mmCIF file of C-alpha atoms in Angstrom:
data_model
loop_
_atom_site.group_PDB
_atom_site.id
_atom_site.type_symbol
_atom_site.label_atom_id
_atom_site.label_comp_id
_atom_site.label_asym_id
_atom_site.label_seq_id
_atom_site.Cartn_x
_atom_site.Cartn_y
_atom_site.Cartn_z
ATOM 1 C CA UNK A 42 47.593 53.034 105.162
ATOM 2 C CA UNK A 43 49.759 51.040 107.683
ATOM 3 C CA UNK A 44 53.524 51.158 107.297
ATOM 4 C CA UNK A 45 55.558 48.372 108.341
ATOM 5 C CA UNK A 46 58.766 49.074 109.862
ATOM 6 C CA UNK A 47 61.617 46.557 110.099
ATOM 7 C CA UNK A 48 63.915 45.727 112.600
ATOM 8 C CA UNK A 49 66.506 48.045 112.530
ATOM 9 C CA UNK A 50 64.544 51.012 111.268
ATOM 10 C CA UNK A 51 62.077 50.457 114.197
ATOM 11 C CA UNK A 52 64.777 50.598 116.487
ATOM 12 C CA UNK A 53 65.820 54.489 115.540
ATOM 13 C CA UNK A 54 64.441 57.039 117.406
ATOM 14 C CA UNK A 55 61.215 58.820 116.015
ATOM 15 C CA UNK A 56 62.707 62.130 115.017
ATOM 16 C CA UNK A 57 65.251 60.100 113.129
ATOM 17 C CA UNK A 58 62.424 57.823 111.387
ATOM 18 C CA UNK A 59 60.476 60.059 110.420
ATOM 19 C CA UNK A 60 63.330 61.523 107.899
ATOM 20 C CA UNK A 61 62.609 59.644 104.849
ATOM 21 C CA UNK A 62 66.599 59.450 103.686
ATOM 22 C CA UNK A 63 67.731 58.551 107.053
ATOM 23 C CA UNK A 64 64.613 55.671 106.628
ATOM 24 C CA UNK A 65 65.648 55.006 103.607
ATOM 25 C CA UNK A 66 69.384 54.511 103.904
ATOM 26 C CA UNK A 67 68.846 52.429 107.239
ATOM 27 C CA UNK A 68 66.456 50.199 105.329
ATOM 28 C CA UNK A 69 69.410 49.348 102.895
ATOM 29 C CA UNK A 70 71.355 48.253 105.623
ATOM 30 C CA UNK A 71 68.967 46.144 107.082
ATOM 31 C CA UNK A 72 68.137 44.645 103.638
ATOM 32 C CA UNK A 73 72.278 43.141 103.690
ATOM 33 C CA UNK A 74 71.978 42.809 107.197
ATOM 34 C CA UNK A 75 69.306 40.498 106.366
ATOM 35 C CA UNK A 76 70.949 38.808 103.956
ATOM 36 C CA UNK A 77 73.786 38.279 105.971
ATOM 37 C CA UNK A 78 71.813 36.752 108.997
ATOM 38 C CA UNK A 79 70.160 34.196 106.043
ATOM 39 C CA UNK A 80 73.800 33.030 105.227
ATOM 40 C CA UNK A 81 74.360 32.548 108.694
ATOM 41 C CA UNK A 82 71.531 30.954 109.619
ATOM 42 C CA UNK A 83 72.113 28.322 106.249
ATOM 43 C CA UNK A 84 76.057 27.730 107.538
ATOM 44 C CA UNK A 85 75.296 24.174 109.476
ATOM 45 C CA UNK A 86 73.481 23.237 106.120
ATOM 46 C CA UNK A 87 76.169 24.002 103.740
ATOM 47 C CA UNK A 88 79.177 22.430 106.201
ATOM 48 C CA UNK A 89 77.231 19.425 105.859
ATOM 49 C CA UNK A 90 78.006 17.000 102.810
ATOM 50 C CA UNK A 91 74.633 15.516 102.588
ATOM 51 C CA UNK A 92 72.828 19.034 102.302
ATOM 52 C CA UNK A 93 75.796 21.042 101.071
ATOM 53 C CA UNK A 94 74.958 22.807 97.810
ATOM 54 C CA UNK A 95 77.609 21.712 94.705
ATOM 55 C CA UNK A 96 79.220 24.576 94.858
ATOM 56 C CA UNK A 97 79.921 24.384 98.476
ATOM 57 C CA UNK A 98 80.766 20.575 98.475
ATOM 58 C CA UNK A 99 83.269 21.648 95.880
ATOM 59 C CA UNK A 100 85.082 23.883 98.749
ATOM 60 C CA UNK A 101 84.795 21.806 101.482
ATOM 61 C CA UNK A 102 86.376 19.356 99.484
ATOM 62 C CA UNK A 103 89.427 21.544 98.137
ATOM 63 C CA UNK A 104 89.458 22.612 101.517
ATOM 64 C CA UNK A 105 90.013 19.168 103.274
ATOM 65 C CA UNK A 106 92.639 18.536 100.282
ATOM 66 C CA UNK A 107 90.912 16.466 97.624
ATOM 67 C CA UNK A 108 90.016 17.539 94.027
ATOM 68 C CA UNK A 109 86.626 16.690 93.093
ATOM 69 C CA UNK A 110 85.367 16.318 89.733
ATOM 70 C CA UNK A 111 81.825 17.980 88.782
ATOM 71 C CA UNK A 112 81.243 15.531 86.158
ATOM 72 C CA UNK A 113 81.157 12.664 88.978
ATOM 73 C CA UNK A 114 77.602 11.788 90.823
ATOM 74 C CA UNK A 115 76.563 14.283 93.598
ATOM 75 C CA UNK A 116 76.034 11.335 95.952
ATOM 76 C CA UNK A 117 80.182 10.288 94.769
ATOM 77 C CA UNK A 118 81.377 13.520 95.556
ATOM 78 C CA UNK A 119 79.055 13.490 99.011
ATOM 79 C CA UNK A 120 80.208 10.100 99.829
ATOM 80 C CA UNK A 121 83.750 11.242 99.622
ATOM 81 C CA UNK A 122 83.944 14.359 101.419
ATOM 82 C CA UNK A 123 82.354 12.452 104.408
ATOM 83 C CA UNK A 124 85.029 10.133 104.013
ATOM 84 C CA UNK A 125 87.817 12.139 103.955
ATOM 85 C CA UNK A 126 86.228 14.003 107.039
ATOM 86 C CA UNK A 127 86.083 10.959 108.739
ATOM 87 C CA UNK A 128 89.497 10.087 108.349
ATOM 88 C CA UNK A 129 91.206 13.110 108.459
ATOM 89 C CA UNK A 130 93.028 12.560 111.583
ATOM 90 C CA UNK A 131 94.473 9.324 109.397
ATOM 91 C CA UNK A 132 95.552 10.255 106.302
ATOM 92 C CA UNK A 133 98.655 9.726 105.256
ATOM 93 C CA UNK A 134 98.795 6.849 107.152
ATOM 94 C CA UNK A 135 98.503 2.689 105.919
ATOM 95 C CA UNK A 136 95.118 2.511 107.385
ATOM 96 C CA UNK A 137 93.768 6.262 105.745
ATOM 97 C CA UNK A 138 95.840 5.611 102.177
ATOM 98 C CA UNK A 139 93.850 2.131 102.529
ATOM 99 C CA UNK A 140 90.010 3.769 103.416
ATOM 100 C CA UNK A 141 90.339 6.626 100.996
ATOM 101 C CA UNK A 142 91.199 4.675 98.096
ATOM 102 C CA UNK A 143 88.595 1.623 98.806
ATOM 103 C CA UNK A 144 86.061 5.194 99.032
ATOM 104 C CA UNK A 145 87.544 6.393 96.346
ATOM 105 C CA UNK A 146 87.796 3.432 94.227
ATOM 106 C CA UNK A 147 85.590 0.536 95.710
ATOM 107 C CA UNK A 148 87.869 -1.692 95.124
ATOM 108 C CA UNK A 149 89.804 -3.745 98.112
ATOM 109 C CA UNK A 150 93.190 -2.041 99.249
ATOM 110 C CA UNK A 151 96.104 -3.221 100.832
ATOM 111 C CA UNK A 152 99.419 -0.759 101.495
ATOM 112 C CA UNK A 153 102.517 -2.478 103.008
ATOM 113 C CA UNK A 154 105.051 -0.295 103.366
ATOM 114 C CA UNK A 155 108.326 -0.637 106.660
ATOM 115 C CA UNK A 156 107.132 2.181 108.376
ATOM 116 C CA UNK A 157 105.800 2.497 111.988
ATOM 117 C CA UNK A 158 106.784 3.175 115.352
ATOM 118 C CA UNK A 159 109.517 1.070 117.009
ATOM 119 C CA UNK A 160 110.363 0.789 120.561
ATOM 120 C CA UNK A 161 113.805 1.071 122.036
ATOM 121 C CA UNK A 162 114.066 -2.741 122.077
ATOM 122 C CA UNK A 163 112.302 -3.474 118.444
ATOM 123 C CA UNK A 164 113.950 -5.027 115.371
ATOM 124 C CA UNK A 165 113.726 -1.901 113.439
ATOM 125 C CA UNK A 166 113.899 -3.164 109.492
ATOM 126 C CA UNK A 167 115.953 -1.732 106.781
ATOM 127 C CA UNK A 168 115.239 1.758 105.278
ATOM 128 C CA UNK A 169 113.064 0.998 102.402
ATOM 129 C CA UNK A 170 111.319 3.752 100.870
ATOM 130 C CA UNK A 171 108.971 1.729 98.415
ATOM 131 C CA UNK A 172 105.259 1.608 99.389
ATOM 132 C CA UNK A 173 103.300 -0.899 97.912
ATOM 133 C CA UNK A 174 99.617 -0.420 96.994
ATOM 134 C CA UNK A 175 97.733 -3.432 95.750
ATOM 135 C CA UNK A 176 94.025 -2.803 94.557
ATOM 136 C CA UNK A 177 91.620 -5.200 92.775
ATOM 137 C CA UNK A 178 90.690 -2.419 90.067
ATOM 138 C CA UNK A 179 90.760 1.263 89.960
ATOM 139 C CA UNK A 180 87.122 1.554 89.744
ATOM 140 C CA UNK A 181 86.461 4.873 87.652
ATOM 141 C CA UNK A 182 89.427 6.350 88.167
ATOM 142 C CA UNK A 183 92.644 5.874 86.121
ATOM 143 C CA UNK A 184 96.011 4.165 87.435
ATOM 144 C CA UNK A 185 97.264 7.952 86.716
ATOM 145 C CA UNK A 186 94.673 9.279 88.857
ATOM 146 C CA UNK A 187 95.164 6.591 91.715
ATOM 147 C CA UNK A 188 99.067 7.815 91.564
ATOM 148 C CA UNK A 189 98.305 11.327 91.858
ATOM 149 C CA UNK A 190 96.476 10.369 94.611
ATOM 150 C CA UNK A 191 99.218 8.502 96.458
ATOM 151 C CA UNK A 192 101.321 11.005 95.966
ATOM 152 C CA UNK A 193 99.581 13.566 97.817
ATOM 153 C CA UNK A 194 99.082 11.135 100.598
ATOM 154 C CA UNK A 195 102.247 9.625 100.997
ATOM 155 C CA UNK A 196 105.004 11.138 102.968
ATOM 156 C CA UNK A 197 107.673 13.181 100.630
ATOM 157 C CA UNK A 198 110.529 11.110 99.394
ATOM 158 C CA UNK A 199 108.062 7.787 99.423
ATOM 159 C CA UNK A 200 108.241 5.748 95.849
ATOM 160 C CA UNK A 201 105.114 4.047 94.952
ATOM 161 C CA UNK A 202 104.590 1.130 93.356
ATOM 162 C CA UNK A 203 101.189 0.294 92.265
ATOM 163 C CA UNK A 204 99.882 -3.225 91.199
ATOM 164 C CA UNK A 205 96.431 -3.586 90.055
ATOM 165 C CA UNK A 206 94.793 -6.917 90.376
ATOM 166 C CA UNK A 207 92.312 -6.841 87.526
ATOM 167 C CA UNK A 208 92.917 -4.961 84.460
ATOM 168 C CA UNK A 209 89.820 -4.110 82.813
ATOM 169 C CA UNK A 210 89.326 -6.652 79.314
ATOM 170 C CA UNK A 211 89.669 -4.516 76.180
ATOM 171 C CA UNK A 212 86.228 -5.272 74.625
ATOM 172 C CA UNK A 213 86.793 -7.134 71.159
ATOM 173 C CA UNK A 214 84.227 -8.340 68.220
ATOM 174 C CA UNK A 215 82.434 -6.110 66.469
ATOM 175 C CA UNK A 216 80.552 -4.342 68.436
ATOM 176 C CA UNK A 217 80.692 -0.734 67.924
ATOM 177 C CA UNK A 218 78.874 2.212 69.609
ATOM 178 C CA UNK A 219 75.897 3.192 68.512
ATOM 179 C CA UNK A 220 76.275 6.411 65.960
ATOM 180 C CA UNK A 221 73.746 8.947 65.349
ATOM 181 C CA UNK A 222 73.031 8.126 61.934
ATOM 182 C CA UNK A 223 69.886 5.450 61.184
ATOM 183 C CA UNK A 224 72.247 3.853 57.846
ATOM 184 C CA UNK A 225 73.781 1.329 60.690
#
């Protein structure tokens, strides 16, 4: 009969291995150091968004600071945590506000708000506070939603003030959803 040995238990010396609680207990620890090494060895996988299991897109997107809904598609959620990666170093900015929610959204975006930088010599304009955010539609999410979104983006003390382009048409006619019943 041949008896394997693992990694760590072959490393102890032979008087020690051959005392089968001293074996034994060192075997535990190489069975979590094992596990361990496997969670290491997975950590370039899960950081990235298109292999990332749902549980860990769901952190990496709380931790770059967007709430993700599990009910959305996986390739949604994907999308957007590569997005708000990639613009990171531009959010709360015209340009980030502008890419998150067309990512978000895919709808067209424009922000025009009076802030900027302003040389010594620049006409700096009047203190206005209002941001304005003009989309064509919301696409899934609600005009709620795209608010709470602004808000976290926006710099504290900004007002928003949203204008949709399209409204979505309240269907009317008789349609009705289908129920589960076969009466009609």
């Amino acid at each position: 009969m041949t008896v394997t040995t693992g990694w760590l238990v072959g490393q102890l010396p032979r008087t020690m291995a051959a005392d089968p609680v001293l074996r034994t207990f060192v075997s535990a620890f190489e069975e979590l150091a094992d596990t361990v090494r496997e969670r290491i060895d997975s950590v370039e996988h899960q950081m990235d968004p298109g292999l990332a299991s749902p549980e860990m897109l769901q952190f990496l997107g709380f931790w770059l600071g967007i709430e993700l809904e599990p009910t959305d598609p996986a390739e949604y959620r994907r999308s957007m945590v590569r997005e708000v990666a990639r613009l990171l170093g531009w959010r709360g900015t015209r340009y980030g506000v502008e890419a998150l929610l067309e990512a978000a959204t895919g709808a067209r975006v424009t922000v025009t708000d009076v802030g900027g930088v302003y040389g010594r010599n620049d006409a700096v304009p009047p203190e206005d506070p209002v941001v304005v955010v003009q989309m064509d539609h919301t696409g899934h999410l609600t005009e709620r939603q795209v608010l709470g979104f602004l808000q976290s983006e926006l710099p504290l003390g900004a007002q928003v003030r949203l204008e949709v382009r399209f409204q979505p048409k309240v269907a009317r006619g008789r349609a009705r959803p289908v129920s589960g019943d076969s009466d009609g």
